[in-house]
CSV table of N, CA, C and O in Angstrom, one decimal:
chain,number,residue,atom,x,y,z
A,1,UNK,N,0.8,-1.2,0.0
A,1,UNK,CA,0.0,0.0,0.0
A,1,UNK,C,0.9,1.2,0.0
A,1,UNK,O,2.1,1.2,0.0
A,2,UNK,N,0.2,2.2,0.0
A,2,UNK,CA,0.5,3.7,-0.1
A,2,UNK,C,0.3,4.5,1.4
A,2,UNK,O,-0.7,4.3,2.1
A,3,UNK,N,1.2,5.3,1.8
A,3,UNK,CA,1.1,6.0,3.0
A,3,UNK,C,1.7,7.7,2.7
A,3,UNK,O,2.8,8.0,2.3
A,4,UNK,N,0.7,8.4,3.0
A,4,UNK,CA,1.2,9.9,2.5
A,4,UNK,C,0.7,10.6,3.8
A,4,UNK,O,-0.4,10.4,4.3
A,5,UNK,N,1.5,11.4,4.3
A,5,UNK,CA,1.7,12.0,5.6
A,5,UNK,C,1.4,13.4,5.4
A,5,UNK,O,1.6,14.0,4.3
A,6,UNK,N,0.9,13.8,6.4
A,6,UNK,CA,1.2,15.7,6.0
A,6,UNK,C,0.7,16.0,7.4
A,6,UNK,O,-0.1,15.5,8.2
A,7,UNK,N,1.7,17.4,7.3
A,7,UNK,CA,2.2,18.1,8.7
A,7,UNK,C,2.3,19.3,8.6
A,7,UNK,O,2.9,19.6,7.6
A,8,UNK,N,1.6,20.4,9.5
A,8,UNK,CA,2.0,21.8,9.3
A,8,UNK,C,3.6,22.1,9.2
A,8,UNK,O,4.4,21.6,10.0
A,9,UNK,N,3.8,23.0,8.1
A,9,UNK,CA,5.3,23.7,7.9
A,9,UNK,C,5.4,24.8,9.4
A,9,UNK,O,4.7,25.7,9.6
A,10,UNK,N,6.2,24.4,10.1
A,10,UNK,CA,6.7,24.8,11.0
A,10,UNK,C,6.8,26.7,11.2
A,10,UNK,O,6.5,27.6,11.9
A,11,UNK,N,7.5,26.5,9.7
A,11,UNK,CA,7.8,28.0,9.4
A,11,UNK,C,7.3,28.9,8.4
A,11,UNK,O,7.9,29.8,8.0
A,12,UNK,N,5.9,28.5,8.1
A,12,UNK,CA,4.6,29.0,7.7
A,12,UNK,C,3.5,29.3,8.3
A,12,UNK,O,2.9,28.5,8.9
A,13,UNK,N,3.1,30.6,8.1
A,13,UNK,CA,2.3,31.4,9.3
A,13,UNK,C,0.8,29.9,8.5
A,13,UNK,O,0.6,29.4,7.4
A,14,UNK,N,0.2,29.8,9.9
A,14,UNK,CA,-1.3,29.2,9.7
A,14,UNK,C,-2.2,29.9,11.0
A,14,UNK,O,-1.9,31.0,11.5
A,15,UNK,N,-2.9,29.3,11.3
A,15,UNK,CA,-4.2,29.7,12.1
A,15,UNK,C,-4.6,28.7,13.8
A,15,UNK,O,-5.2,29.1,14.9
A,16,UNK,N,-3.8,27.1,13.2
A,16,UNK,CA,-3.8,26.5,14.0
A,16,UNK,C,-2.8,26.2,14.7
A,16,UNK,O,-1.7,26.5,14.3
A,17,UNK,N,-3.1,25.5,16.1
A,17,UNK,CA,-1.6,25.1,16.7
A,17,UNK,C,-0.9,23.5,16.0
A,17,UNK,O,0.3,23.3,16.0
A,18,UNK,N,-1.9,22.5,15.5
A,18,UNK,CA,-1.2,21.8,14.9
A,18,UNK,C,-2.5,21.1,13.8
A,18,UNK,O,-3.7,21.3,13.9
A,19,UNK,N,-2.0,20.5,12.8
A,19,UNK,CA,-2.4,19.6,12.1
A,19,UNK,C,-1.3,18.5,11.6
A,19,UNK,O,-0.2,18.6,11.1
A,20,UNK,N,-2.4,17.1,12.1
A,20,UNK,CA,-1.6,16.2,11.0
A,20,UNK,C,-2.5,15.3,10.4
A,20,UNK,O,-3.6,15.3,11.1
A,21,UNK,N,-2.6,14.5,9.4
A,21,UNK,CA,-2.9,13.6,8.5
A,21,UNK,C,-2.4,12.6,8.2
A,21,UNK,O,-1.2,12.8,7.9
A,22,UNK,N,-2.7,11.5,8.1
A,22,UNK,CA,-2.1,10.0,7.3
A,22,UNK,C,-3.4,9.4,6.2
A,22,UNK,O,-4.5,9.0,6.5
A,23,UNK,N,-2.8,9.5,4.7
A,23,UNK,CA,-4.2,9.1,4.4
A,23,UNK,C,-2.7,7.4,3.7
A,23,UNK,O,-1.6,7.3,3.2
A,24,UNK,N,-4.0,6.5,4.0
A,24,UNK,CA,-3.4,5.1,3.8
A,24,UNK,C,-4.1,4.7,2.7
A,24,UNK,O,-5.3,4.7,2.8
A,25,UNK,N,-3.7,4.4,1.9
A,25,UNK,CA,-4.3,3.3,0.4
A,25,UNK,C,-3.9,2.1,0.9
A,25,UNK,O,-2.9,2.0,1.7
A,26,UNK,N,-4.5,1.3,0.5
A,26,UNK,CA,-4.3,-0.8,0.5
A,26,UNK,C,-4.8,-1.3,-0.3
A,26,UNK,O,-5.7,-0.6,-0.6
A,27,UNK,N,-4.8,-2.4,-0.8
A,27,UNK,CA,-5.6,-3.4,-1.3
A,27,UNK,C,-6.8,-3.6,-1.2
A,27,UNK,O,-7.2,-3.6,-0.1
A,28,UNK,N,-7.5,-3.7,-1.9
A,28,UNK,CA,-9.0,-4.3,-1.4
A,28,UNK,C,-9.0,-5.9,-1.5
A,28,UNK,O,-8.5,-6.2,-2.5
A,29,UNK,N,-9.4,-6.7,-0.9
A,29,UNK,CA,-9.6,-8.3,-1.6
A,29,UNK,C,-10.4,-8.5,-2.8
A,29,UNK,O,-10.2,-9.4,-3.7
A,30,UNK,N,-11.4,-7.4,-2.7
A,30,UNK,CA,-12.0,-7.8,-4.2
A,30,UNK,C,-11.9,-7.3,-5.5
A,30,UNK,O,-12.5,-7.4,-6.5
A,31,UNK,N,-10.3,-6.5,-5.0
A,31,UNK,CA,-9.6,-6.1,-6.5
A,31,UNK,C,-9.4,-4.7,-6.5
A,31,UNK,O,-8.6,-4.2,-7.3
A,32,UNK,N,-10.3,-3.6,-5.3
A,32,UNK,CA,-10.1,-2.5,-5.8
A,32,UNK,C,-9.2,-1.8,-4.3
A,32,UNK,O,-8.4,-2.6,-3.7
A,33,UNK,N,-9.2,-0.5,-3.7
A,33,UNK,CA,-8.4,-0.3,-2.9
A,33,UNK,C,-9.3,0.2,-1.9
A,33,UNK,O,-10.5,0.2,-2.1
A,34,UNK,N,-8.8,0.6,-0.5
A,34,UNK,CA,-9.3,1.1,0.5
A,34,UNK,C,-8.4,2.5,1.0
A,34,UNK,O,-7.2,2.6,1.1
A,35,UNK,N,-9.3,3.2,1.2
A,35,UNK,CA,-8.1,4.7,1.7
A,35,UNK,C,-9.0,5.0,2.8
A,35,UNK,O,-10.2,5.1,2.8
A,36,UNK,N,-7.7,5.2,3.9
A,36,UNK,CA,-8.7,5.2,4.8
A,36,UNK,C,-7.8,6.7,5.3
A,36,UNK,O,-6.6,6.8,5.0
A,37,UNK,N,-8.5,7.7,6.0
A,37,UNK,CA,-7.6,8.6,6.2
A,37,UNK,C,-7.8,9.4,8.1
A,37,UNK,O,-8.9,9.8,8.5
A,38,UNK,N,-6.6,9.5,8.8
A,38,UNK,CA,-6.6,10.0,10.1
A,38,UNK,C,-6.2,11.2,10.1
A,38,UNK,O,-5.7,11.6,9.1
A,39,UNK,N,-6.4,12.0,11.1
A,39,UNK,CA,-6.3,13.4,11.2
A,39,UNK,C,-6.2,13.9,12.6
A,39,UNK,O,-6.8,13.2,13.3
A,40,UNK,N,-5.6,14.9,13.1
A,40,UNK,CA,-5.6,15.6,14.3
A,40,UNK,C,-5.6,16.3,13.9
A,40,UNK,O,-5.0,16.3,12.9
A,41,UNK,N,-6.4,17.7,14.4
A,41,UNK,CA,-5.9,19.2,13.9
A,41,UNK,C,-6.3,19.6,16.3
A,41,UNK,O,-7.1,19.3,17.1
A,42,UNK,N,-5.0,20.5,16.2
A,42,UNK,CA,-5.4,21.2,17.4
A,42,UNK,C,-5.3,23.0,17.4
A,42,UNK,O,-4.4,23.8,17.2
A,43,UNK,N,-6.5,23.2,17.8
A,43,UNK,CA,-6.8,25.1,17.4
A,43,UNK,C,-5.9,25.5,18.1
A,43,UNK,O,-5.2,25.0,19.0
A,44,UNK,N,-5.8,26.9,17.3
A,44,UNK,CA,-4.6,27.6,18.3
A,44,UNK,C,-5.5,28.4,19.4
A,44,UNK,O,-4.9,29.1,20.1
A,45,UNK,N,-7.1,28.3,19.5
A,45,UNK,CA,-7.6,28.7,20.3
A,45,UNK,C,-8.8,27.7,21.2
A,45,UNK,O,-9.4,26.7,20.7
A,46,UNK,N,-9.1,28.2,22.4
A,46,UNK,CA,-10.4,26.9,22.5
A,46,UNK,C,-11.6,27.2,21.7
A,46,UNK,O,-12.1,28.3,21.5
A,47,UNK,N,-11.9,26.1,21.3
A,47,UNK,CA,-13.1,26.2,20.2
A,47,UNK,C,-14.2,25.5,21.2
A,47,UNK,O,-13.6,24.5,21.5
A,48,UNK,N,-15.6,25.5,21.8
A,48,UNK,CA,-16.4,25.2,22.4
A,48,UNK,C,-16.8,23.5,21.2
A,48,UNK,O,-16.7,23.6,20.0
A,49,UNK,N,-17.2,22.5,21.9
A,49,UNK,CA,-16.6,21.3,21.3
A,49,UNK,C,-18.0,21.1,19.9
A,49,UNK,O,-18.0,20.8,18.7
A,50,UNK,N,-19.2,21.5,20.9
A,50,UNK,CA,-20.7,21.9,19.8
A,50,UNK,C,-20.1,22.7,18.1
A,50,UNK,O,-20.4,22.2,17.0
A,51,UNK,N,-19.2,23.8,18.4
A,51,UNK,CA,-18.8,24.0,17.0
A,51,UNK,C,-17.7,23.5,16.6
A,51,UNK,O,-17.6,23.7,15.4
A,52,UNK,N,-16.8,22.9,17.1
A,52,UNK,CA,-15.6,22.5,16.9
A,52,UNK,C,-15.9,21.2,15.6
A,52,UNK,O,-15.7,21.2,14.4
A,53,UNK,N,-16.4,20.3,16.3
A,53,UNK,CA,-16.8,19.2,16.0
A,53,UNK,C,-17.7,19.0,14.7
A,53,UNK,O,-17.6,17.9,14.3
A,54,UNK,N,-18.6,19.7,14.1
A,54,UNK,CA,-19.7,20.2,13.2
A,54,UNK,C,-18.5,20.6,11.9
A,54,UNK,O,-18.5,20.0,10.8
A,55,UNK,N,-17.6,21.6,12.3
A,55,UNK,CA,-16.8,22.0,11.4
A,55,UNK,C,-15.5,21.0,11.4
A,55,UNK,O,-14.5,21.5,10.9
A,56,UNK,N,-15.2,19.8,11.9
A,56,UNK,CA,-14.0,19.1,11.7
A,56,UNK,C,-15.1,18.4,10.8
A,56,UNK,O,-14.6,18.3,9.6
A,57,UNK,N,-16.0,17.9,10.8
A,57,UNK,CA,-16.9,16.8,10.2
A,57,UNK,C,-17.0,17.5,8.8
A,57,UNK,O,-16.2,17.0,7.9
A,58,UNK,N,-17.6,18.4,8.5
A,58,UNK,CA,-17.7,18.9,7.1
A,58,UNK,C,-16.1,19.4,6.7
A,58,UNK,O,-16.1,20.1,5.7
A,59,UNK,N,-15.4,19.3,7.1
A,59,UNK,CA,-13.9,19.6,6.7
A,59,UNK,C,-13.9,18.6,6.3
A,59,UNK,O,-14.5,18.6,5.2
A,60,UNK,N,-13.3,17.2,6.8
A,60,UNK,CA,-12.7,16.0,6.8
A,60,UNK,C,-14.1,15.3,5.4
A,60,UNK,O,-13.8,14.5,4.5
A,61,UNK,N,-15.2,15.6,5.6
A,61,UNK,CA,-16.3,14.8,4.8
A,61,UNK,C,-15.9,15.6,3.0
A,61,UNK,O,-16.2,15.0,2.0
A,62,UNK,N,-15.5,16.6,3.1
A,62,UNK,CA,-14.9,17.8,2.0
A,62,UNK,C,-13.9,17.1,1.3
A,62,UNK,O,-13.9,16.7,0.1
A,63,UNK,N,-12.9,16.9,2.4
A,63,UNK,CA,-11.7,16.0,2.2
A,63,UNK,C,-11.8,14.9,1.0
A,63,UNK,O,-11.5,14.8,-0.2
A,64,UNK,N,-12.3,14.0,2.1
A,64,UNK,CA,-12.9,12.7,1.2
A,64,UNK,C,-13.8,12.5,0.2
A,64,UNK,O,-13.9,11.4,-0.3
A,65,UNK,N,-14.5,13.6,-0.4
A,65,UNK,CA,-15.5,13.7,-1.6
A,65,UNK,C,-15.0,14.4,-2.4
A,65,UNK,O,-15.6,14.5,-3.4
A,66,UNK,N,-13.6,15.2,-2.3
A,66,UNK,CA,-12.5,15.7,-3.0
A,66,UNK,C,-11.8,14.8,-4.0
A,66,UNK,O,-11.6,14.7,-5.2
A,67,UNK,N,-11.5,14.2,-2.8
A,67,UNK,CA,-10.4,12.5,-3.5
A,67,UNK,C,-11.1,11.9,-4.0
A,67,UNK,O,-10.5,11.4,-5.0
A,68,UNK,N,-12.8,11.5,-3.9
A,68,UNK,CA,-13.0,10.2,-4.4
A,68,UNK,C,-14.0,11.0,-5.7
A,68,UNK,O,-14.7,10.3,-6.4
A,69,UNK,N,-13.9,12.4,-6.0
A,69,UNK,CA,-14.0,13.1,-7.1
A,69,UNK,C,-13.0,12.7,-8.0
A,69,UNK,O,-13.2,12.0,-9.0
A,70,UNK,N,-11.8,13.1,-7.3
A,70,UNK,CA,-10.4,12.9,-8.7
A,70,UNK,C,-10.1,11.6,-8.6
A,70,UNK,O,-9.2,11.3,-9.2
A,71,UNK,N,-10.6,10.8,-7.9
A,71,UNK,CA,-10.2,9.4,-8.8
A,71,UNK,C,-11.0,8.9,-9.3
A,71,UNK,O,-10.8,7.8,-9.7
A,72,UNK,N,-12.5,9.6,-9.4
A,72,UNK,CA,-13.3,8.9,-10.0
A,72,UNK,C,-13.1,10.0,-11.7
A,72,UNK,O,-13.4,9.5,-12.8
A,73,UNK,N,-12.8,11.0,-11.5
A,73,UNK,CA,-12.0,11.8,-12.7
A,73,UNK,C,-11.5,10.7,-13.3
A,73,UNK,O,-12.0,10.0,-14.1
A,74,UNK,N,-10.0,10.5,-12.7
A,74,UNK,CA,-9.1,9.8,-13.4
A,74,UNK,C,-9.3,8.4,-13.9
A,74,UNK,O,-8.8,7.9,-14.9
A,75,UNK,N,-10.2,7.8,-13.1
A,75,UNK,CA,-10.0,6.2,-13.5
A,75,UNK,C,-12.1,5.3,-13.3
A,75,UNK,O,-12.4,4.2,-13.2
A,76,UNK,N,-12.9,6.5,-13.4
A,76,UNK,CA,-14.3,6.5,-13.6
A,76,UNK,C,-14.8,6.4,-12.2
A,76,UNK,O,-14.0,6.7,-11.3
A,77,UNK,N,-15.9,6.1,-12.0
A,77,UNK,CA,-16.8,6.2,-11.2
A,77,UNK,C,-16.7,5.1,-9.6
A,77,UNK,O,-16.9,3.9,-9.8
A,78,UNK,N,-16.4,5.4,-8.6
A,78,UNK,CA,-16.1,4.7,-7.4
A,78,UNK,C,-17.1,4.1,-7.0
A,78,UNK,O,-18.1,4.9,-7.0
A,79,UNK,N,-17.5,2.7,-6.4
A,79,UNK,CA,-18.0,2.1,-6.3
A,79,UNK,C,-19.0,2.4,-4.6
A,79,UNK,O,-20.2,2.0,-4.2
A,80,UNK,N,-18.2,2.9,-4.1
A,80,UNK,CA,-18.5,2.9,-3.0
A,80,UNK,C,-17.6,4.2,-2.2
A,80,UNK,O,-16.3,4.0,-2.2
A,81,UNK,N,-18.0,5.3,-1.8
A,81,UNK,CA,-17.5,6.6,-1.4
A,81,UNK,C,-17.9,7.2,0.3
A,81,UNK,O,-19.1,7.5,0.4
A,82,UNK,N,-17.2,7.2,1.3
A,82,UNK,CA,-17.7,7.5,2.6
A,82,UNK,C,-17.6,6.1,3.0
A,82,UNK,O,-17.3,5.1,2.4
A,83,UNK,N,-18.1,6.3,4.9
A,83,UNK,CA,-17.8,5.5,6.0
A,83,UNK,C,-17.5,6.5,7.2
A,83,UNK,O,-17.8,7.7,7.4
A,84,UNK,N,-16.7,5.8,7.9
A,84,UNK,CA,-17.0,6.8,9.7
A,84,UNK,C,-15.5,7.1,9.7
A,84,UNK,O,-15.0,7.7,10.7
């Protein structure tokens, strides 16, 4: 499989105190792949968890309907798109 990492640049102004990401490709058994992707992001301020949480979900759901856009671009129509 595939493993692609991403981390805030240290020494590029952003908004938060951290982000990170691992999104993982594998195999599927029945021929096609699985990407499964993790995330922390920590505010650089407290965020009350009612809005916090509402806006990490439509971020991260953004994310994922992004990717399974361009690879259904590149290589047609995905079979199956989302999960928890």
């Amino acid at each position: 499989g595939y493993r692609l990492e991403l981390a805030l640049a240290p020494s590029r102004p952003h908004d938060v105190e951290g982000l990170e990401a691992v999104w993982t490709v594998s195999p599927d058994p029945r021929g096609g792949s699985v990407i499964e992707l993790r995330s922390s992001i920590t505010p650089a301020q407290p965020i009350p968890e009612f809005i916090r949480l509402p806006i990490l979900e439509r971020t991260l759901r953004a994310s994922v309907e992004a990717l399974a856009a361009e690879v259904a671009r590149r290589t047609g129509p995905i079979a199956s798109a989302g999960g928890s």
